Every structure is written in structure tokens, then in C-alpha cells.
Amino acid sequence: MFSPTLTEQQQRELAKRLTSFLSAYKHISDSYIIEFFTENLWQTLPVKWQEALGDLSPPQIADLLLDKHFNNRTYPTVWPLSLLAFCATAHTLAFPRIPRGRHAQQSVHGKPDEFHANESQSSLLGHLFRKHVKPKKQHEIRKLGMLVKQLCDFTGCNSVIDVGSGQGHLTRFLSFGLGLDVTGIEAELHLVTMASRFDGQLLRSLAKDRLKKPQLFQSAPGPVPHHVLGWVNPRASWEEFIKQLATKEKESESHCHWLCKRQRVSKTEEDRESTNESTAQSNCPTCSGMKQSLLQERTHNNSTDSINQPDSAVSSPESGVEPSSPSPLACPCKFDNKAGVDESPSSAFSSSCAASTLSTDPAVRLSQRKSTNSDFVLTGLHACGDLSATLLRHFANCPHVQGITSVACCYMKISTEENPNPPGVIHASPSNQTQGSSYPEFGYPMSEWVRGLPGHQLSYKAREGACHAVEDYVERLREGSGLLKSHCYRATLETIIRGLRPDLCRAGIQTIKKAHDLSFSEYAQLGFQRVGLPADLPLDHASVNAMLKQNSKVLVYFSLSLLLAPVVETMVLLDRMLFLQEKGLQSQLVALFDPAFSPRNLVLVAVKPRPDAD
Ligand SMILES: C[S@@+](CC[C@H](N)C(=O)[O-])C[C@H]1O[C@@H](n2cnc3c(N)ncnc32)[C@H](O)[C@@H]1O
């Protein structure tokens, strides 16, 4: 129905259709599967739907309901048009989730190609960047890192702020691997501490590697990243955000690290040589490892004759963008694309982002961007709840932010007018809360257009559902995984608990490990204990068995709500695109990660228009 890049009018139309569709099926997206029996959810479906869906096997549910790309549809009965229309509309309205260049079937089955040789190590990422990093995150930091690098090259920025940086895996790859000057800001102290520790480990490994294979390390690694402890206040202005970064950066750095960084930023490539030597006696573990390796490298080589340029990683014939700041560490990332897969970031970031077209004309490229020292690119990898919305507001308002890549997650943690303080959100401690302006803005909706659409509201439950992994569930249904019992078990337990104690409705039971390997009686004993009831409560086996027999209906109902998950996600992300549009900024949604591997795979990408653009 639409390409990933939509005109303003198309965005508005799509928002209208999404709102009307989601309002019509709100009862499904707002329902809790654990209330399948207590709320008679099956009976809320039209009778014709019940008849068509009641006897489907798990693989049929996958093929006929959930998998948009499944071609050999054989319906066991004649389905009502309303049900067919529901499925088709849900599939059509949701943003495409398959990355460009991938086949739908590749993205439904198994891991991305880079994990074929070793399922826990990406063959496209150097070992230095894989340490402590799970395969999913390896895939994400590599793909997003390359896209951010491309954005930096295009905007002429060398600085990146990684917001909600966690353990700093992306930050580390962008800096050491891709040569960018990166600051990560993260609210959790233990994560910031780990990030710095991992940097030190990387530098020590690098020093060892360099001793073993000096020929592979002929130029300097990228700069030392900077990890800042700070809570980004969604209500703060961009000026406060910048101030927070500057202040916290200073506060959190040891003197030598601070000095090291300032020198790095202020010096030219040649100057850096002497800078590194002059500060080599430092006691800072992070900096000293860095300096040691830099010193070793400087004694061997001159950075211009490196044999390991990462250019092939970040340039592409399509975009014609040439990377800057090559780093030898990008070599182990195998950016030369030996695996032969489509790894070009430009295959994701299409040139149709009007005012910011990545030209293939060298003359145009040269004039594309000249950023000032204070300009930077913002990025957030799975920046949860309001954090992604905050990044977009700073991008729109702050003249120093030239580009943004925003990957969202945890949509239920977004603030809304109906639920301004959602649970599970990190709140500011009095000591790290920024003072000053207070904007009465919520994480959803952000745009005036969506705010004006009747029925635009998305409940907590609908947004929580949007975080589910459709592709993974399709796989489970096809495999007939034992895990498919878990919703029916939980719904049955809910019925029993409520019968005994109505006040314990939807009590938090937490995941019961290996529930699918347990009999229902064993499962119920553990569940009772979790809510403070005696484990040996007697069960009415006839009634329990009657409920457990309805497992396939539970699966169908859950799948109907899952079908709406990408539609809800589209609504949230489209609202963000419309918000940018209203600020005069065009954006694109790019399916970047493999959705079966990394379900929150859509990246919102935008750059500021060139000053000379029409
Ligand atoms: C889902 S994690 C992603 C971490 C990292 N970007 C990654 O991909 O590995 C989101 C991170 O954002 C941090 N965070 C959430 N809200 C924040 C805020 N307002 N300011 C700073 N950090 C925040 C959380 O502590 C968490 O580490």
C-alpha cells in the first residue's frame, strides 16, 4: 500500500486509517490473555469468526492469520469476509518489517546469515566487539553503527550522543570501531561502570592482538568513548540536555580521561601523535591502555598507509558517501562484506529523505554538509518509553543536532494524557533531576495531527502488546512448541485464583520456568505460592480439564491480538514521523534488523535539511 517513505498527505491518511481500524478492534488489543476464561474472550468474537477459527491447528494459525508472506493458503472452511478483511487490513496498514534485500522466508526462519558458522558470534563483527555482547545485540550494534556512521559522514558530524547507552556496546563500536567521537549517557550507575570496564578490557585485548599480529593494526583505533551517568529528563529543554552532558561529562571523568578526551577533540591527526605520547604516563586504566596501544602503533606506522581501511563498510555504490575517520578496528568487523550479504547501510537509508538526499555526485557531496564543532548526531538503541520521544524533541528543537537514528522499545512505558506516569519507568532522583522548564508534553501522541484524530488513544495494554515478537511466535506455532501451553495454563490459573480470591485478579505471578514441562497441578502449586496461597489447594479436575482443552482457542485469540501488535507500533512511530513533519523535518522508517532476531527492528532516521536546500 505504501513505500517506507511517505508524503505528508500519505502519513496523515495512514494515521486516519490506523486510528479507525485500531478503534474498531480495541476490545482485542486491550484484552489480557490471562482473562481468556474469566472475561469470556472467545465469546466476544463474532460467531462466524468463532466457527472459522475454533479448530485451527497451531501451524494453520501461523499460516492463515499471522504470516503475511505465506503464499499457499488453504482455508479449511469458508472464512467470513469480515475476518479476511481484518487480517488483510492489519497486514497492510503495518509498516513493512523485512529489511530491504532480505527475503520474507529468510526473516522468519532462524538467525541472520552472519550467525550461520557460529550461532553466538557474528562473522561480520570483530571479536573485540563481541565480548560480553549477546548475538542479538551484536547484530544490532553492527547494523545501527553503520547507519549512524553513514549519517555522520553525510552531515559532516564526527560526534555522536548515544542516549540510554546501557553497557555501552553501541558506544564502543561507534568509537573504537568506526572512529567517531561518542558520548553515551545512561541513567543506571552499574551499567555505566560496566561500560567503562568493558572499554578497558577491549583496549587490553587490542594491545595483546597488536603484539601478536602487528601487521593488522597499522593505524590508531577510534577514540576512547565517553560514558556519562545521567538521567535524561523528558521535560527538560534541549539547552538543559546539552548542559547536563557537558557538566556530567566533566564530573564523571577522571582528570586524565578528561584531558585525554579534550586533547583528542581539539587536535588534528598529526597533533594527536604527540598528545598521546605526552599523556602516556597516565594512571587512568582506560586511557593508559589506549595510550599504550596508540604508542605501539605509532612506532610502527603512519595512519595513512593502513592496509585495513573500513571504507567498504560504510561507503556504498548506492549512496556514494565516503566515510571519514577510518579506524583499523573496523577491519575485524569484516566490513569488506566477505560473506556476500547485503550489508550496505544505504540499502536501508534510502535517498528519498528529500531535503537530505545522499547524492552520488561528488561535487554535490562536497557541498552537502559542513558541520560546526558543536554539531552532533543523536542515536538511541532501544531507548525505552519516553526516551525516544525526548530524543526526537531535542532533534527537532536543538540546532546542534544534525541527524538522528531512533530505535524505540517498551511502548507501554510511554507517558500519555490518560497515564502520565506509567509503571516501570526510571524517574529522576532529586540529585540528578534537571531544573527549569517544564513541558506539558507526553510521549504519545507527539503530533498535532494524531492528537486531533478521534479515537487515537492507545491503552497501556495495546502498547505493551506492540512489544511482542510476531515472527518468534509464528515460529513457535509452526514447531508446535510446548511453550504454547503457557497462556492457557496461566488463564486457567487466573480463573481458579479469582474464584478463591477475587481481590487477586491479574496478580503478578512472574514467569514460571519450564512451565511447559510441568503438569497443570505442578504449575498451579508454584503459582499459588507466588500469590501467597497454600500450594496444596485442591483443584476441580473436571473444570481444569475443560479449560485446558480450549488451548487452541487461546492460541487463536492471542494471535488475533498479536496481529494488531505491528499496527499499534506503526501508529506510535507514524505519530513521531508526523511530529517531525510538523516541525518541517522529513524522516523515514527503516526496517534495519532481522525481525525474527531483533523484533523492535524499525529505525526512525532523519537529518536536518541543508541550509541551501529549497
Ligand atoms: C533497553 S535499554 C538499551 C540499552 C542500550 N542502548 C543497548 O541497546 O544495549 C534502555 C536503556 O536506557 C536507559 N534509560 C532509560 N530511560 C533513561 C533516561 N531518561 N535517561 C538515561 N537513560 C535512560 C535504561 O537505564 C537502559 O539502560
XYZ file of C-alpha atoms and ligand atoms in Angstrom:
641
model
C 0.000 0.000 0.000
C 2.830 2.408 0.672
C 6.561 2.647 0.440
C 8.532 3.251 3.625
C 8.859 6.905 2.697
C 5.546 8.677 2.795
C 4.484 12.153 1.807
C 2.882 14.325 4.478
C -0.544 13.655 2.998
C 0.066 9.916 2.933
C 1.212 9.980 6.537
C -1.946 11.798 7.571
C -4.181 9.434 5.621
C -2.449 6.429 7.086
C -2.834 7.823 10.602
C -6.578 8.235 9.990
C -6.946 4.670 8.765
C -4.879 3.267 11.595
C -6.932 5.128 14.165
C -10.198 3.970 12.722
C -9.032 0.338 12.416
C -7.499 0.200 15.884
C -10.594 1.794 17.464
C -12.814 -0.823 15.821
C -10.764 -3.708 17.270
C -9.802 -2.092 20.546
C -11.520 -4.851 22.503
C -8.974 -7.319 21.119
C -5.828 -5.240 21.581
C -6.928 -4.167 25.072
C -7.673 -7.668 26.326
C -5.425 -9.708 28.600
C -4.980 -13.316 27.521
C -4.847 -14.432 31.174
C -8.510 -13.334 31.323
C -9.482 -15.618 28.444
C -11.876 -17.592 30.664
C -12.797 -15.027 33.298
C -13.808 -12.462 30.675
C -15.213 -14.998 28.164
C -12.942 -13.562 25.495
C -13.824 -16.202 22.924
C -17.489 -15.226 23.087
C -16.594 -11.603 22.328
C -15.630 -12.670 18.780
C -18.331 -12.730 16.083
C -19.936 -16.179 15.904
C -18.763 -16.659 12.288
C -15.187 -15.982 13.400
C -15.540 -18.496 16.220
C -16.721 -21.114 13.733
C -13.900 -20.414 11.284
C -11.120 -20.267 13.852
C -12.177 -22.714 16.563
C -10.466 -25.806 15.173
C -7.292 -24.380 13.651
C -4.043 -26.203 14.371
C -1.056 -24.119 15.543
C 0.643 -24.217 12.095
C -2.644 -23.137 10.457
C -2.850 -20.213 12.870
C 0.663 -19.207 11.804
C -0.002 -19.585 8.083
C -3.514 -18.181 7.822
C -3.570 -15.492 10.460
C -0.105 -14.241 11.250
C 2.297 -14.763 8.383
C 1.650 -12.032 5.863
C 4.099 -13.592 3.415
C 2.668 -17.116 3.446
C 1.525 -17.872 -0.093
C -0.028 -21.335 -0.141
C -3.115 -20.529 1.849
C -5.608 -23.354 2.074
C -8.555 -22.471 4.236
C -10.156 -25.479 5.952
C -13.563 -23.730 5.834
C -15.005 -20.675 4.148
C -13.954 -17.692 6.246
C -16.305 -14.725 6.686
C -15.313 -11.660 4.714
C -15.064 -9.604 7.899
C -12.330 -11.925 9.204
C -10.449 -11.905 5.896
C -10.704 -8.122 5.818
C -9.440 -7.886 9.405
C -6.319 -9.928 8.591
C -5.624 -8.174 5.296
C -6.074 -4.717 6.801
C -3.784 -5.452 9.742
C -1.074 -6.733 7.399
C -1.475 -3.832 5.005
C -1.507 -0.990 7.500
C 1.580 -2.088 9.430
C 4.964 -0.802 8.300
C 6.915 -3.485 6.429
C 9.241 -5.318 8.817
C 11.514 -7.161 6.403
C 14.810 -5.363 5.798
C 15.455 -4.405 2.218
C 17.389 -7.113 0.424
C 16.102 -9.881 2.715
C 13.518 -12.420 1.672
C 10.486 -12.822 3.882
C 11.242 -16.500 4.469
C 14.831 -15.727 5.487
C 13.479 -13.416 8.134
C 11.010 -15.891 9.522
C 13.421 -18.797 9.836
C 16.311 -18.774 12.207
C 19.204 -16.441 12.646
C 20.718 -13.967 10.215
C 23.392 -15.256 7.841
C 26.197 -13.777 9.925
C 25.488 -16.438 12.604
C 25.470 -19.458 10.309
C 29.028 -20.506 11.058
C 28.758 -19.880 14.780
C 25.405 -19.135 16.303
C 26.760 -16.943 19.075
C 29.344 -14.961 17.112
C 28.599 -12.632 14.247
C 31.016 -13.357 11.431
C 30.768 -9.682 10.495
C 31.873 -8.226 13.819
C 35.388 -8.379 15.200
C 35.959 -10.398 18.354
C 36.810 -7.246 20.309
C 33.250 -6.026 19.845
C 31.639 -9.381 20.539
C 32.940 -9.827 24.060
C 30.107 -9.598 26.622
C 27.665 -8.913 23.766
C 24.781 -11.271 23.044
C 24.233 -12.282 19.406
C 21.109 -10.137 19.086
C 22.994 -7.085 20.298
C 25.956 -7.895 18.017
C 23.578 -7.821 15.065
C 22.022 -4.550 16.237
C 25.181 -2.607 17.031
C 26.776 -3.565 13.750
C 23.772 -2.614 11.624
C 22.899 0.527 13.533
C 26.558 1.521 13.921
C 27.000 1.505 10.180
C 23.870 3.561 9.674
C 24.963 6.121 12.272
C 28.359 6.303 10.627
C 26.722 6.981 7.294
C 24.616 9.712 8.848
C 27.722 11.262 10.399
C 29.522 11.236 7.082
C 26.555 12.795 5.378
C 26.040 15.528 7.953
C 29.752 16.152 8.429
C 29.480 15.424 12.146
C 32.103 13.426 13.955
C 30.339 13.498 17.319
C 27.551 11.199 18.415
C 25.478 11.164 21.589
C 24.184 7.688 22.384
C 21.251 8.128 24.737
C 20.269 5.290 27.077
C 23.591 3.662 26.247
C 23.349 0.790 28.736
C 26.588 -1.178 28.869
C 27.953 0.930 26.043
C 28.113 -1.746 23.362
C 26.958 0.582 20.591
C 29.006 3.459 22.005
C 32.127 1.273 21.982
C 31.606 0.086 18.416
C 30.905 3.580 17.116
C 34.033 4.976 18.709
C 36.734 2.283 18.687
C 35.313 0.588 15.610
C 34.098 3.428 13.442
C 36.291 6.263 14.631
C 33.560 8.550 15.940
C 33.736 10.779 18.978
C 30.977 9.271 21.093
C 29.394 10.109 24.420
C 26.954 7.640 25.909
C 24.535 8.860 28.558
C 22.891 6.309 30.813
C 20.789 6.573 33.972
C 21.984 3.396 35.713
C 25.292 3.625 37.567
C 26.119 -0.078 37.359
C 25.693 -0.031 33.575
C 27.964 2.983 33.207
C 30.558 1.262 35.379
C 30.373 -1.865 33.246
C 30.665 0.182 30.078
C 33.950 1.720 31.261
C 35.229 -1.653 32.414
C 34.482 -3.221 29.035
C 36.331 -0.378 27.296
C 39.398 -1.149 29.388
C 39.125 -4.839 28.529
C 38.844 -4.052 24.838
C 41.975 -1.952 24.982
C 43.909 -4.652 26.786
C 42.791 -7.254 24.235
C 43.733 -4.891 21.477
C 47.203 -4.416 22.901
C 47.648 -8.203 23.002
C 46.352 -8.665 19.468
C 48.650 -5.990 18.281
C 51.671 -7.694 19.756
C 50.673 -10.924 18.066
C 49.769 -9.521 14.660
C 51.221 -6.047 14.264
C 50.592 -6.074 10.520
C 46.836 -5.979 11.152
C 46.964 -2.863 13.286
C 48.635 -0.171 11.341
C 46.681 2.893 12.380
C 45.109 4.240 15.510
C 41.894 2.776 16.888
C 38.960 5.100 17.142
C 38.793 7.460 20.098
C 38.001 6.388 23.652
C 34.253 6.658 24.189
C 32.869 8.660 26.968
C 30.329 7.265 29.417
C 28.209 9.723 31.327
C 25.945 8.842 34.223
C 22.762 10.863 33.904
C 19.010 10.659 33.713
C 17.694 12.427 30.647
C 14.665 14.340 31.813
C 11.869 14.166 29.222
C 10.575 17.506 30.462
C 13.883 19.339 30.124
C 14.692 21.660 27.243
C 17.467 20.890 24.776
C 19.603 23.585 26.389
C 19.352 21.747 29.688
C 20.183 18.473 27.973
C 23.369 19.952 26.483
C 24.253 21.499 29.818
C 23.682 18.164 31.522
C 26.004 16.419 29.081
C 28.734 18.992 29.489
C 28.517 19.109 33.285
C 28.161 15.400 33.814
C 30.899 14.655 31.326
C 33.262 16.766 33.353
C 32.075 15.401 36.689
C 32.295 11.774 35.730
C 35.703 11.868 34.179
C 38.923 11.367 35.973
C 41.237 14.241 35.316
C 43.419 12.339 32.904
C 40.490 10.913 30.970
C 39.030 14.371 30.637
C 42.350 15.727 29.441
C 42.736 12.850 27.042
C 39.343 13.461 25.543
C 39.697 17.213 25.244
C 43.018 16.781 23.523
C 41.553 14.223 21.223
C 38.758 16.516 20.205
C 40.904 19.560 19.738
C 43.888 18.108 17.909
C 44.463 17.300 14.307
C 45.539 13.810 13.325
C 49.216 14.795 13.451
C 48.803 16.626 16.718
C 47.314 13.576 18.288
C 50.526 11.658 17.939
C 52.332 13.945 20.316
C 49.258 14.242 22.540
C 49.120 10.533 23.086
C 52.776 10.330 23.814
C 52.715 13.215 26.228
C 49.918 11.717 28.302
C 51.169 8.156 28.143
C 52.277 8.104 31.742
C 48.689 8.451 32.937
C 47.295 6.186 35.617
C 43.788 6.102 34.183
C 43.173 2.434 33.293
C 41.066 3.245 30.298
C 43.291 5.932 28.927
C 46.554 4.193 29.689
C 45.531 1.060 27.810
C 44.573 3.254 24.928
C 47.747 5.223 25.039
C 49.884 2.147 25.252
C 48.330 0.703 22.150
C 48.454 4.007 20.359
C 52.084 4.401 21.209
C 52.888 0.928 19.973
C 51.071 1.601 16.807
C 52.673 4.969 16.247
C 56.118 3.489 16.487
C 55.262 1.123 13.664
C 53.233 3.095 11.255
C 51.743 6.112 9.806
C 47.956 6.009 9.776
C 47.666 6.910 6.108
C 49.216 3.703 4.867
C 46.919 1.418 6.737
C 46.069 -1.769 4.918
C 42.842 -2.064 6.819
C 40.578 0.749 5.895
C 36.924 0.267 6.747
C 35.756 2.256 3.768
C 33.991 -0.650 2.206
C 31.975 -0.912 5.357
C 30.377 2.445 5.253
C 30.514 3.562 1.704
C 28.347 2.106 -0.937
C 27.912 2.498 -4.631
C 24.305 3.440 -3.970
C 24.940 6.319 -1.663
C 28.334 7.333 -2.889
C 29.071 8.512 0.614
C 32.672 8.259 1.587
C 33.458 7.596 5.184
C 35.790 9.651 7.232
C 37.973 8.720 10.194
C 38.877 5.194 9.225
C 39.771 3.004 12.141
C 41.805 -0.162 11.952
C 39.468 -1.829 14.404
C 36.838 -1.778 11.762
C 38.913 -4.363 9.939
C 37.989 -7.169 12.300
C 34.390 -6.144 11.740
C 34.831 -7.664 8.306
C 33.153 -4.776 6.694
C 34.525 -5.844 3.397
C 31.417 -7.956 3.242
C 33.168 -11.221 2.553
C 30.018 -13.080 3.450
C 28.386 -11.557 0.415
C 25.268 -10.450 2.215
C 23.603 -7.125 1.675
C 25.159 -5.137 4.441
C 25.073 -1.723 2.919
C 23.530 0.753 5.299
C 22.354 2.711 2.326
C 20.156 -0.196 1.413
C 18.259 0.833 4.495
C 18.607 4.583 4.451
C 17.052 5.424 1.146
C 17.997 8.580 -0.630
C 14.459 9.769 -0.768
C 14.679 11.655 2.504
C 14.042 14.702 0.361
C 15.999 17.604 1.762
C 18.750 15.301 2.831
C 19.311 13.208 -0.233
C 22.624 11.396 -0.189
C 23.891 12.465 -3.548
C 26.110 10.326 -5.731
C 27.525 13.439 -7.358
C 30.940 14.150 -5.781
C 30.528 17.894 -6.242
C 27.187 17.864 -4.512
C 28.574 15.631 -1.809
C 31.360 18.014 -1.104
C 28.904 20.812 -0.562
C 26.473 18.674 1.346
C 27.454 19.424 4.857
C 29.901 21.396 6.878
C 29.103 20.971 10.482
C 30.401 23.086 13.288
C 32.369 21.539 16.143
C 29.365 21.614 18.409
C 27.139 19.697 15.982
C 26.353 16.087 16.592
C 24.168 13.133 15.697
C 21.798 11.637 18.253
C 21.221 7.939 18.496
C 19.249 5.697 20.810
C 19.231 1.911 20.523
C 16.051 0.661 22.144
C 15.655 3.890 24.045
C 12.642 2.899 26.073
C 9.406 4.704 26.836
C 9.602 8.463 26.597
C 13.329 8.477 25.963
C 12.876 8.049 22.205
C 10.278 10.832 22.147
C 12.682 13.054 24.073
C 15.439 12.425 21.527
C 13.100 13.418 18.727
C 12.116 16.636 20.503
C 15.773 17.533 21.014
C 16.479 16.739 17.377
C 13.639 18.979 16.260
C 14.461 21.868 18.573
C 18.229 21.871 19.036
C 20.170 23.457 16.174
C 23.268 21.399 17.033
C 21.628 18.040 16.367
C 22.125 17.347 12.673
C 20.773 13.831 12.440
C 19.045 11.139 14.414
C 18.566 7.387 14.403
C 15.962 6.295 16.900
C 15.115 2.679 17.674
C 12.319 2.524 20.201
C 11.109 -0.140 22.599
C 8.858 -0.613 25.652
C 5.964 1.383 24.212
C 3.939 0.748 27.379
C 6.370 2.953 29.285
C 5.425 5.960 27.160
C 3.537 8.654 29.042
C 0.081 9.581 27.758
C -2.558 12.007 28.902
C -4.550 9.098 30.335
C -1.487 7.585 32.032
C 1.105 10.304 32.655
C 3.247 8.153 34.989
C 3.390 4.638 33.599
C 4.830 1.905 35.805
C 8.379 0.635 35.362
C 9.815 3.969 34.294
C 13.070 5.308 35.728
C 12.317 8.544 37.495
C 14.797 11.212 38.410
C 16.390 11.200 41.821
C 16.406 14.672 43.352
C 20.164 14.884 42.800
C 20.175 14.211 39.096
C 16.960 15.910 38.104
C 17.500 18.917 35.925
C 15.759 22.047 36.967
C 13.948 24.554 34.889
C 11.403 24.457 32.158
C 8.611 22.001 32.285
C 6.861 20.987 29.076
C 3.382 19.507 29.386
C 4.199 17.047 26.623
C 3.562 13.338 26.563
C 5.361 10.542 24.753
C 2.195 9.755 22.756
C 0.752 11.377 20.809
C 3.505 13.773 19.835
C 1.910 15.231 16.708
C -0.910 17.724 16.497
C -2.436 15.679 13.709
C -2.781 12.465 15.681
C -3.904 14.382 18.764
C -6.788 15.710 16.674
C -7.955 12.293 15.451
C -10.922 10.888 17.375
C -10.052 7.547 18.967
C -6.279 7.960 18.654
C -5.706 6.818 22.241
C -3.700 3.630 22.716
C -4.123 1.827 26.008
C -1.251 0.582 28.151
C -2.194 -2.969 27.158
C -2.277 -2.224 23.430
C 1.183 -0.621 23.638
C 2.520 -3.479 25.741
C 1.235 -5.873 23.087
C 3.125 -3.878 20.444
C 6.380 -5.017 22.070
C 5.695 -8.672 21.321
C 7.669 -10.601 18.756
C 5.327 -11.761 15.995
C 7.940 -13.645 13.976
C 9.092 -15.608 17.003
C 5.533 -16.657 17.791
C 4.956 -17.765 14.197
C 7.989 -19.994 14.550
C 6.672 -21.486 17.794
C 3.282 -22.177 16.253
C 4.870 -23.958 13.308
C 7.115 -26.025 15.535
C 4.200 -26.901 17.809
C 6.403 -25.768 20.685
C 5.476 -26.943 24.183
C 5.693 -23.273 25.167
C 2.313 -22.809 23.509
C 0.631 -24.242 26.610
C 1.736 -21.396 28.822
C -1.062 -18.896 28.076
C -3.770 -21.483 28.622
C -2.124 -22.600 31.884
C -1.990 -19.026 33.101
C -5.590 -18.275 32.068
C -6.774 -21.408 33.875
C -4.809 -20.478 36.990
C -6.273 -16.977 36.871
C -9.768 -18.454 36.862
C -9.033 -20.608 39.905
C -7.337 -17.818 41.851
C -10.152 -15.369 41.155
C -12.696 -17.951 42.215
C -10.961 -18.112 45.578
C -9.780 -14.553 45.959
C -11.377 -12.015 43.600
C -9.053 -9.359 45.001
C -6.057 -11.186 43.464
C -7.102 -10.507 39.888
C -4.174 -10.282 37.443
C -1.773 -10.867 40.330
C 1.873 -10.712 39.319
C 2.985 -14.327 39.165
C 6.192 -13.818 37.193
C 7.307 -16.401 34.699
C 7.221 -19.948 35.974
C 10.309 -21.548 34.488
C 9.791 -24.527 32.184
C 6.035 -24.325 32.736
C 5.521 -26.387 29.588
C 7.373 -29.327 31.164
C 5.073 -29.294 34.198
C 1.671 -30.855 34.640
C -1.019 -28.279 35.378
C -1.140 -29.422 39.022
C 2.591 -28.802 39.449
C 2.270 -25.458 37.702
C -0.672 -24.418 39.877
C 1.200 -25.285 43.092
C 4.007 -22.917 42.127
C 1.520 -20.266 41.013
C -0.479 -20.396 44.244
C 2.688 -19.897 46.257
C 3.667 -16.886 44.201
C 0.429 -15.098 45.179
C 0.595 -16.164 48.818
C -1.946 -19.002 48.650
C -1.308 -22.510 50.022
C 0.412 -24.669 47.402
C -1.779 -27.691 48.142
C -5.149 -26.092 47.380
C -7.452 -28.775 45.909
C -8.225 -28.492 42.191
C -11.520 -29.234 40.452
C -10.005 -31.503 37.818
C -13.102 -31.643 35.589
C -13.264 -27.905 35.349
C -9.473 -27.606 34.867
C -9.504 -30.160 32.053
C -12.394 -28.381 30.353
C -10.335 -25.207 30.280
C -7.098 -26.878 29.188
C -8.971 -28.461 26.266
C -9.518 -24.977 24.872
C -5.831 -24.350 24.329
C -6.221 -23.919 20.558
C -8.832 -21.194 21.081
C -6.486 -19.430 23.485
C -3.787 -19.583 20.805
C -6.153 -18.153 18.193
C -7.265 -15.317 20.429
C -3.707 -14.457 21.389
C -2.759 -14.499 17.693
C -5.587 -12.093 16.843
C -4.184 -9.638 19.373
C -0.663 -10.280 18.079
C -1.845 -9.437 14.589
C -2.632 -5.969 15.898
C 0.786 -5.523 17.539
C 2.638 -4.220 14.449
C -0.347 -1.971 13.677
C -0.122 -0.355 17.113
C 3.646 0.015 16.703
C 3.069 1.654 13.321
C 0.655 4.124 14.924
C 3.189 5.146 17.571
C 6.037 5.522 15.084
C 3.933 7.251 12.454
C 2.894 9.791 15.076
C 6.598 10.517 15.609
C 7.111 10.976 11.863
C 4.163 13.355 11.767
C 5.581 15.273 14.709
C 8.829 15.778 12.796
C 6.882 16.653 9.664
C 5.026 19.356 11.590
C 8.427 20.758 12.560
C 9.426 20.835 8.882
C 11.598 17.724 9.131
C 11.264 14.679 6.935
C 12.009 11.244 8.226
C 11.990 7.624 7.206
C 11.248 4.395 8.969
C 13.760 1.761 8.053
C 13.438 -1.938 8.825
C 17.071 -2.440 9.775
C 17.385 -5.536 11.943
C 16.250 -9.048 11.189
C 12.763 -9.072 12.756
C 12.938 -12.718 13.838
C 16.139 -11.963 15.687
C 15.508 -8.444 16.875
C 11.766 -7.725 16.848
C 11.991 -3.988 17.569
C 13.711 -3.536 14.260
C 12.353 -0.258 12.906
C 14.676 2.739 12.946
C 13.413 6.265 12.579
C 16.042 8.175 10.592
C 16.123 11.896 9.919
C 18.608 14.624 9.094
C 18.251 18.377 9.202
C 17.684 19.987 5.819
C 20.730 21.588 4.260
C 20.763 25.347 4.706
C 20.877 25.763 0.926
C 18.074 23.266 0.222
C 14.867 24.626 -1.281
C 16.568 -1.129 26.558
S 17.963 -0.439 27.281
C 19.045 -0.260 25.891
C 20.489 -0.091 26.286
C 21.463 0.044 25.127
N 21.145 1.164 24.271
C 21.529 -1.218 24.344
O 20.909 -1.291 23.281
O 22.172 -2.155 24.805
C 17.472 1.228 27.594
C 18.448 1.952 28.462
O 18.039 3.292 28.604
C 18.279 3.708 29.931
N 17.358 4.824 30.207
C 16.010 4.785 30.240
N 15.500 5.999 30.478
C 16.556 6.830 30.586
C 16.681 8.230 30.804
N 15.603 9.001 30.943
N 17.921 8.751 30.837
C 19.018 7.982 30.657
N 18.966 6.659 30.450
C 17.750 6.087 30.402
C 17.990 2.470 30.760
O 18.628 2.515 32.014
C 18.536 1.374 29.866
O 19.864 1.079 30.151
